[in-house]
Short mmCIF file of C-alpha atoms and ligand atoms in Angstrom, two decimals:
data_model
loop_
_atom_site.label_atom_id
_atom_site.label_comp_id
_atom_site.label_asym_id
_atom_site.label_seq_id
_atom_site.Cartn_x
_atom_site.Cartn_y
_atom_site.Cartn_z
CA MET B 9 112.76 96.81 84.02
CA SER B 10 113.68 94.60 87.00
CA ALA B 11 111.00 93.92 89.59
CA PHE B 12 111.20 95.97 92.77
CA ARG B 13 112.88 93.99 95.52
CA PHE B 14 115.44 94.36 98.26
CA THR B 15 117.62 92.16 100.38
CA THR B 16 119.91 92.66 103.36
CA ALA B 17 123.09 90.95 104.55
CA GLY B 18 125.18 91.30 107.67
CA GLU B 19 125.72 90.23 111.26
CA SER B 20 125.32 92.39 114.36
CA HIS B 21 129.03 92.47 115.31
CA GLY B 22 130.47 91.63 111.88
CA PRO B 23 132.20 94.19 109.64
CA GLY B 24 128.93 95.78 108.51
CA LEU B 25 125.50 95.55 106.93
CA THR B 26 124.57 95.67 103.26
CA ALA B 27 121.25 96.33 101.53
CA ILE B 28 120.61 96.02 97.80
CA VAL B 29 117.54 97.70 96.31
CA GLU B 30 116.52 96.80 92.77
CA GLY B 31 113.82 98.29 90.56
CA ILE B 32 114.00 101.99 91.45
CA PRO B 33 113.50 104.00 88.22
CA ALA B 34 116.26 106.16 86.76
CA GLY B 35 116.35 109.94 87.18
CA LEU B 36 115.11 110.01 90.78
CA GLU B 37 116.88 112.68 92.81
CA LEU B 38 117.92 111.31 96.20
CA ASP B 39 118.66 113.49 99.22
CA ARG B 40 121.82 112.23 100.91
CA GLU B 41 120.92 113.92 104.20
CA ALA B 42 117.46 112.36 104.17
CA LEU B 43 119.04 108.88 104.02
CA ASP B 44 121.24 109.56 107.05
CA ARG B 45 118.37 111.29 108.85
CA ASP B 46 116.35 108.07 108.72
CA MET B 47 119.39 106.13 109.99
CA ALA B 48 119.68 108.53 112.96
CA ARG B 49 115.91 108.37 113.64
CA ARG B 50 116.19 104.58 114.03
CA GLN B 51 118.71 105.11 116.82
CA LEU B 52 116.36 107.35 118.82
CA GLY B 53 114.22 106.54 121.82
CA HIS B 54 114.52 106.51 125.60
CA GLY B 55 115.51 103.03 126.77
CA ARG B 56 118.22 102.15 124.25
CA GLY B 57 121.34 100.41 125.55
CA GLY B 58 125.10 100.95 125.38
CA ARG B 59 125.46 99.87 121.76
CA MET B 60 123.76 103.03 120.50
CA ARG B 61 126.56 105.09 122.07
CA ILE B 62 129.04 103.18 119.89
CA GLU B 63 127.19 103.36 116.57
CA THR B 64 126.47 106.51 114.52
CA ASP B 65 124.86 104.92 111.51
CA THR B 66 125.36 106.45 108.08
CA VAL B 67 124.73 105.05 104.60
CA GLU B 68 127.51 104.60 102.07
CA VAL B 69 126.07 104.31 98.56
CA ARG B 70 128.21 101.93 96.50
CA SER B 71 126.25 101.74 93.25
CA GLY B 72 123.16 102.75 91.34
CA VAL B 73 123.41 106.49 92.06
CA ARG B 74 125.52 109.12 90.29
CA HIS B 75 125.75 112.76 91.38
CA GLY B 76 122.59 112.34 93.46
CA ARG B 77 120.39 110.73 90.79
CA THR B 78 119.44 107.08 90.40
CA LEU B 79 120.70 105.22 87.32
CA GLY B 80 118.02 102.51 87.24
CA SER B 81 120.63 99.93 88.27
CA PRO B 82 120.77 98.06 91.62
CA ILE B 83 121.50 100.39 94.53
CA ALA B 84 123.98 98.87 97.01
CA LEU B 85 124.05 100.44 100.46
CA LEU B 86 126.64 99.85 103.18
CA VAL B 87 126.23 100.55 106.90
CA ALA B 88 129.39 99.96 108.93
CA ASN B 89 129.35 98.33 112.38
CA ARG B 90 131.67 100.51 114.43
CA ASP B 91 131.49 97.89 117.19
CA TYR B 92 133.32 95.47 114.87
CA ALA B 93 136.54 97.07 116.09
CA ASN B 94 135.79 95.38 119.46
CA TRP B 95 134.82 92.07 117.85
CA GLU B 96 137.39 91.68 115.12
CA GLU B 97 138.81 88.43 116.48
CA ARG B 98 135.47 86.90 117.47
CA MET B 99 133.58 87.85 114.29
CA ASN B 100 136.33 87.73 111.68
CA PRO B 101 135.18 86.07 108.44
CA TRP B 102 138.50 84.18 108.44
CA PRO B 103 140.31 82.07 111.04
CA VAL B 104 142.42 84.18 113.38
CA GLU B 105 145.70 82.48 114.23
CA GLY B 106 145.97 81.46 117.88
CA PHE B 107 142.39 82.54 118.69
CA GLU B 108 139.44 80.28 119.55
CA PRO B 109 136.13 82.10 120.17
CA GLU B 110 134.27 81.22 123.35
CA GLU B 111 131.03 79.49 122.33
CA VAL B 112 127.55 80.55 123.49
CA HIS B 113 125.47 77.63 124.85
CA LEU B 114 122.73 79.48 126.78
CA PRO B 115 119.68 80.12 124.54
CA ARG B 116 117.42 83.05 125.44
CA PRO B 117 113.68 82.23 125.63
CA GLY B 118 111.89 84.28 122.98
CA HIS B 119 114.96 84.62 120.76
CA ALA B 120 115.95 82.64 117.65
CA ASP B 121 118.81 81.07 119.65
CA LEU B 122 117.61 77.51 120.35
CA VAL B 123 115.62 76.68 117.23
CA GLY B 124 118.15 78.41 114.97
CA ALA B 125 121.05 76.43 116.46
CA GLN B 126 119.14 73.14 116.07
CA LYS B 127 117.92 73.89 112.56
CA TYR B 128 121.28 75.08 111.18
CA GLY B 129 123.44 72.64 113.16
CA HIS B 130 125.43 75.26 115.10
CA ALA B 131 127.05 74.28 118.39
CA ASP B 132 127.84 77.97 118.96
CA ILE B 133 124.60 79.93 119.34
CA ARG B 134 126.44 83.11 118.33
CA ASN B 135 126.22 81.82 114.75
CA VAL B 136 122.44 82.31 115.03
CA LEU B 137 122.07 85.35 117.26
CA GLU B 138 124.37 87.53 115.19
CA ARG B 139 122.00 87.42 112.20
CA ALA B 140 118.79 87.23 114.23
CA SER B 141 119.75 90.45 116.02
CA ALA B 142 117.68 93.54 115.33
CA ARG B 143 120.89 95.26 114.26
CA GLU B 144 119.81 94.02 110.81
CA THR B 145 117.05 96.64 110.85
CA ALA B 146 119.68 99.32 110.15
CA ALA B 147 120.02 97.82 106.64
CA ARG B 148 116.23 97.75 106.24
CA VAL B 149 116.05 101.43 107.15
CA ALA B 150 118.79 102.24 104.62
CA ALA B 151 116.80 100.44 101.89
CA GLY B 152 113.58 102.00 103.16
CA ALA B 153 115.12 105.48 102.91
CA VAL B 154 115.66 104.93 99.17
CA ALA B 155 112.05 103.73 98.84
CA ARG B 156 110.95 106.79 100.80
CA GLY B 157 112.86 109.01 98.34
CA PHE B 158 110.86 107.44 95.51
CA LEU B 159 107.55 107.91 97.37
CA THR B 160 108.41 111.52 98.27
CA ALA B 161 108.79 112.26 94.55
CA LEU B 162 105.21 111.00 94.14
CA GLY B 163 103.83 113.14 96.98
CA VAL B 164 103.59 110.35 99.56
CA GLU B 165 104.60 110.87 103.22
CA VAL B 166 105.07 108.04 105.73
CA HIS B 167 105.11 108.77 109.49
CA SER B 168 104.85 106.85 112.75
CA HIS B 169 104.05 107.36 116.42
CA VAL B 170 104.21 105.22 119.55
CA THR B 171 100.78 104.46 121.02
CA ARG B 172 101.72 102.35 124.03
CA ILE B 173 104.76 101.33 126.08
CA ALA B 174 104.10 98.51 128.54
CA SER B 175 101.03 99.60 130.57
CA VAL B 176 101.10 103.29 129.49
CA VAL B 177 98.68 104.07 126.66
CA ALA B 178 98.73 107.30 124.62
CA GLU B 179 95.43 109.08 124.07
CA GLN B 180 93.99 107.96 120.75
CA ARG B 181 93.70 110.76 118.18
CA ASP B 182 91.58 110.59 115.08
CA GLU B 183 92.24 112.28 111.76
CA LEU B 184 95.97 112.85 112.09
CA THR B 185 97.59 114.93 109.33
CA PRO B 186 101.26 115.08 108.22
CA ALA B 187 101.65 118.35 110.19
CA ASP B 188 100.96 116.49 113.46
CA PHE B 189 104.26 114.64 113.05
CA ALA B 190 106.48 117.74 112.72
CA GLY B 191 108.20 117.43 116.13
CA ILE B 192 107.69 113.74 116.82
CA ASP B 193 111.40 112.85 116.75
CA ASN B 194 112.07 115.35 119.55
CA ASP B 195 109.84 113.41 121.91
CA PRO B 196 111.92 110.90 123.94
CA VAL B 197 109.54 108.04 123.09
CA ARG B 198 108.20 109.38 119.75
CA THR B 199 104.60 109.68 120.94
CA LEU B 200 102.10 112.48 120.15
CA ASP B 201 100.62 112.53 123.67
CA LYS B 202 102.84 114.71 125.90
CA THR B 203 101.30 113.47 129.15
CA ALA B 204 101.70 109.83 128.18
CA SER B 205 105.26 110.56 127.05
CA LYS B 206 106.34 111.48 130.60
CA ALA B 207 104.61 108.42 132.01
CA MET B 208 106.24 106.18 129.39
CA VAL B 209 109.72 107.49 130.25
CA GLU B 210 109.02 106.89 133.96
CA GLU B 211 107.75 103.39 133.21
CA ILE B 212 110.91 102.60 131.21
CA ASN B 213 113.10 103.88 134.07
CA ARG B 214 111.11 101.96 136.67
CA LEU B 215 111.17 98.64 134.82
CA ARG B 216 114.78 99.04 133.68
CA LYS B 217 115.80 99.27 137.36
CA ALA B 218 113.86 96.05 137.94
CA ASN B 219 115.91 94.39 135.15
CA GLU B 220 112.86 94.17 132.90
CA SER B 221 112.39 94.90 129.20
CA LEU B 222 109.28 96.57 127.77
CA GLY B 223 107.11 96.08 124.70
CA GLY B 224 104.39 98.27 123.23
CA THR B 225 102.41 99.33 120.19
CA PHE B 226 102.77 101.93 117.43
CA GLU B 227 101.09 103.13 114.26
CA VAL B 228 102.54 103.92 110.83
CA ILE B 229 100.48 106.22 108.61
CA ALA B 230 101.02 106.91 104.89
CA PHE B 231 99.47 110.06 103.42
CA GLY B 232 98.97 111.00 99.77
CA LEU B 233 98.63 107.52 98.26
CA VAL B 234 96.93 107.03 94.95
CA SER B 235 93.85 104.80 95.25
CA GLY B 236 94.06 101.34 93.68
CA LEU B 237 97.48 100.11 94.86
CA GLY B 238 97.34 96.35 95.47
CA SER B 239 94.53 94.19 94.12
CA HIS B 240 91.49 92.19 95.18
CA ILE B 241 92.19 89.67 92.39
CA SER B 242 94.85 87.40 93.97
CA TRP B 243 95.70 86.67 97.57
CA GLU B 244 99.35 87.57 97.11
CA ASP B 245 98.52 90.97 95.61
CA ARG B 246 96.30 92.11 98.48
CA LEU B 247 98.17 95.01 100.03
CA ASP B 248 96.91 94.36 103.57
CA GLY B 249 98.51 90.90 103.47
CA ARG B 250 101.76 92.26 102.09
CA LEU B 251 101.96 95.04 104.69
CA ALA B 252 101.27 92.57 107.49
CA GLN B 253 104.06 90.28 106.26
CA ALA B 254 106.51 93.15 105.86
CA VAL B 255 105.89 94.65 109.30
CA CYS B 256 105.51 91.31 111.12
CA SER B 257 108.92 90.27 109.75
CA ILE B 258 110.59 92.91 111.95
CA GLN B 259 112.36 91.33 114.92
CA SER B 260 110.10 91.03 118.02
CA ILE B 261 106.89 92.18 116.25
CA LYS B 262 104.10 89.77 117.15
CA GLY B 263 100.98 91.45 115.77
CA VAL B 264 99.98 93.73 112.89
CA SER B 265 96.58 95.21 112.12
CA ILE B 266 95.13 97.59 109.57
CA GLY B 267 93.15 100.62 110.77
CA GLU B 268 90.78 100.05 113.66
CA ALA B 269 90.74 96.26 113.17
CA TRP B 270 90.56 95.15 116.82
CA ASP B 271 87.94 97.77 117.72
CA VAL B 272 85.92 97.15 114.57
CA ALA B 273 85.70 93.46 115.51
CA THR B 274 83.68 94.43 118.59
CA ARG B 275 81.17 96.72 116.81
CA PRO B 276 78.01 96.09 114.78
CA GLY B 277 78.42 96.33 111.00
CA SER B 278 76.65 99.69 110.87
CA GLU B 279 79.51 101.19 112.92
CA ALA B 280 82.34 99.28 111.28
CA HIS B 281 82.61 100.75 107.77
CA ASP B 282 83.24 104.08 106.08
CA GLU B 283 80.19 105.36 104.20
CA ILE B 284 80.75 106.76 100.71
CA PHE B 285 79.89 110.34 99.67
CA TRP B 286 80.57 112.43 96.56
CA SER B 287 81.01 116.16 95.97
CA GLU B 288 81.58 118.12 92.79
CA ALA B 289 84.76 119.69 94.19
CA GLY B 290 86.37 116.69 95.87
CA GLY B 291 84.87 113.63 94.13
CA TYR B 292 84.38 110.59 96.37
CA PHE B 293 85.06 111.06 100.07
CA ARG B 294 84.47 109.44 103.49
CA GLU B 295 83.80 110.93 106.88
CA THR B 296 85.57 108.13 108.75
CA ASN B 297 88.62 105.91 108.14
CA ARG B 298 87.92 102.78 110.13
CA ALA B 299 89.27 100.62 107.30
CA GLY B 300 92.70 102.27 107.63
CA GLY B 301 92.85 103.22 103.95
CA LEU B 302 92.45 99.71 102.52
CA GLU B 303 89.35 98.05 101.04
CA GLY B 304 89.51 94.73 99.19
CA GLY B 305 93.30 94.72 99.60
CA MET B 306 93.57 98.04 97.70
CA THR B 307 94.33 101.58 98.82
CA ASN B 308 91.17 103.72 98.69
CA GLY B 309 92.80 107.16 98.79
CA GLN B 310 92.38 107.55 102.55
CA PRO B 311 95.45 107.67 104.84
CA LEU B 312 96.87 104.16 105.24
CA SER B 313 97.12 103.02 108.87
CA VAL B 314 99.27 100.04 109.90
CA ARG B 315 99.42 99.24 113.61
CA ALA B 316 101.72 96.77 115.32
CA ALA B 317 102.52 95.18 118.68
CA ILE B 318 106.11 94.46 119.70
CA LYS B 319 106.98 92.12 122.55
CA PRO B 320 109.50 93.05 125.26
CA ILE B 321 113.06 92.33 124.09
CA SER B 322 114.05 88.77 124.90
CA THR B 323 117.53 89.60 126.20
CA LEU B 324 116.97 90.30 129.90
CA THR B 325 119.46 91.66 132.38
CA LYS B 326 117.85 89.30 134.92
CA PRO B 327 117.90 86.21 132.70
CA LEU B 328 115.06 83.71 132.37
CA ARG B 329 115.45 80.02 133.02
CA SER B 330 116.94 78.02 130.17
CA VAL B 331 119.07 74.95 129.47
CA ASP B 332 122.77 74.66 128.62
CA THR B 333 122.83 73.15 125.13
CA GLU B 334 126.13 71.32 125.81
CA THR B 335 125.24 69.74 129.16
CA HIS B 336 121.40 69.87 129.05
CA GLN B 337 121.58 71.11 132.65
CA PRO B 338 119.25 73.90 133.86
CA ALA B 339 120.94 77.28 133.43
CA GLN B 340 120.22 80.98 133.12
CA ALA B 341 119.85 82.38 129.61
CA LEU B 342 122.62 84.40 128.01
CA ARG B 343 123.02 87.77 129.64
CA GLU B 344 124.24 90.45 127.26
CA ARG B 345 124.30 94.20 126.99
CA THR B 346 120.85 95.13 125.68
CA ASP B 347 118.16 97.78 125.22
CA SER B 348 115.28 98.14 127.73
CA THR B 349 112.81 99.02 125.03
CA VAL B 350 112.94 99.59 121.28
CA VAL B 351 109.30 100.54 120.61
CA PRO B 352 110.20 104.06 119.29
CA ALA B 353 112.91 102.61 117.01
CA ALA B 354 110.69 99.74 115.84
CA ALA B 355 108.15 102.30 114.61
CA VAL B 356 110.86 103.87 112.43
CA VAL B 357 111.83 100.43 111.10
CA ALA B 358 108.16 99.77 110.33
CA GLU B 359 108.03 103.06 108.39
CA ALA B 360 110.87 101.65 106.26
CA MET B 361 109.05 98.36 105.69
CA VAL B 362 105.85 100.21 104.75
CA CYS B 363 107.83 102.46 102.35
CA LEU B 364 109.41 99.38 100.71
CA THR B 365 106.02 97.65 100.38
CA LEU B 366 104.36 100.75 98.92
CA ALA B 367 107.27 101.41 96.54
CA ARG B 368 106.88 97.88 95.19
CA ALA B 369 103.12 98.38 94.76
CA TYR B 370 103.72 101.64 92.84
CA ARG B 371 106.34 99.99 90.63
CA GLU B 372 104.01 97.09 89.82
CA LYS B 373 101.06 99.30 89.02
CA PHE B 374 102.74 102.11 87.08
CA GLY B 375 105.97 100.62 85.63
CA GLY B 376 108.31 103.02 83.80
CA ASP B 377 112.08 103.20 83.44
CA HIS B 378 112.45 106.89 84.36
CA ILE B 379 110.75 108.70 87.26
CA ASP B 380 108.94 110.93 84.71
CA ASP B 381 107.38 107.78 83.15
CA VAL B 382 106.02 106.89 86.58
CA ARG B 383 104.56 110.37 87.11
CA ALA B 384 102.98 110.36 83.64
CA ALA B 385 101.42 106.92 84.25
CA ILE B 386 99.96 108.08 87.58
CA ASP B 387 98.54 111.24 85.95
CA ALA B 388 96.92 109.21 83.15
CA TYR B 389 95.43 106.76 85.65
CA GLU B 390 94.09 109.52 87.90
CA ALA B 391 92.51 111.21 84.91
CA ARG B 392 90.83 107.93 83.92
CA ILE B 393 89.37 107.26 87.37
CA ASP B 394 88.46 110.95 87.72
CA ALA B 395 90.47 111.42 90.96
CA ARG B 396 90.01 114.98 92.22
C1 EPS Q 420 120.31 93.44 119.77
C2 EPS Q 420 121.16 93.62 120.85
C3 EPS Q 420 121.90 94.90 121.05
C4 EPS Q 420 121.19 96.03 120.35
C5 EPS Q 420 121.03 95.60 118.89
C6 EPS Q 420 120.01 94.50 118.80
O1 EPS Q 420 123.17 94.85 120.46
P1 EPS Q 420 124.50 94.52 121.31
O2 EPS Q 420 124.39 93.06 121.59
O3 EPS Q 420 125.63 94.86 120.39
O4 EPS Q 420 124.45 95.39 122.52
O5 EPS Q 420 121.91 97.21 120.47
O6 EPS Q 420 120.58 96.66 118.12
C7 EPS Q 420 121.50 97.31 117.38
C8 EPS Q 420 122.79 97.10 117.40
C9 EPS Q 420 120.89 98.32 116.51
O7 EPS Q 420 121.62 98.97 115.75
O8 EPS Q 420 119.66 98.49 116.60
C10 EPS Q 420 119.63 92.15 119.54
O9 EPS Q 420 120.03 91.15 120.15
O10 EPS Q 420 118.65 92.10 118.76
#
């Protein structure tokens, strides 16, 4: 059995994106519509730019699945860039006779542009920005949709909601359940607070007119997890560390926390933890979930909460001050078509990264070549630990 892993390839305006997912067991039924639904969800959100009117992302499965069931072999997923039709000369993998692309020499503060060009020796910053672009997240969501299919078969649901856009904060709600997320994708900013939603849309409109971009925060919650995923034994097996790495690797994410981390840091110890109770009917239970479902780097059977902060997009329609990398003269940063905010979409991408991280943790803990082996291993484990 190969270890669970995934990789992506592709540039923003190149021919397309590819994701390869390895280590999914055989016999898993995948829902084709569910894959494309996640792709469409990533394109949602008030404040997206012109590119989203060009792309209608769908997943083409090239291997590893036959008649809707996984084979146990690597799953290759293709997402086309429709915009490539407008970039065919500039982004062609091969020289185009009689065509010289215009080089980009104006690095955007906050983007990979300057350091990437220095590090990889590119005179043309486009050679960096094309891969650094958050377009790559479409491939992550394609891979994440396969991981989600695996988790769904094990009774796990992963949802997200926006908790802040710029200065507008959604009312905090405790004890969310899967049912609370039923209509979330119909909200223009994917938040659960209807009053804040209106204010967020107004804030996006106001700042967009002022040529600003907006950041924010969101939460991803996973329900139905078995307890004991991850491990306290080694630093690299602690699931909190892995989730933080996975979510912080998303373009523009600058902070990740688990549960009520930042609030808990301000409280006395007696108000920071989740006391343990036991009942004949339900076994162990808690009355609070301040730990966000993780203790000692392991899931504890409570809903898993991963929260993140995303900075405002670094491509600004009123560019920041920068330097021309050819002349070293002061200049304005590259001005390109862009989104005003991607907080709602970033939450969907984070769902994908959480699904991929949890799928790996399940594969490591329960093994198995066929999905029924995985289910049997989980049943045996739950019987041993007396999960009720
Ligand atoms: C992005 C810039 C914009 C976004 C893009 C990410 O692309 P373009 O330069 O083509 O307008 O639309 O996001 C996507 C294409 C996507 O699918 O999310 C960037 O610089 O990160």
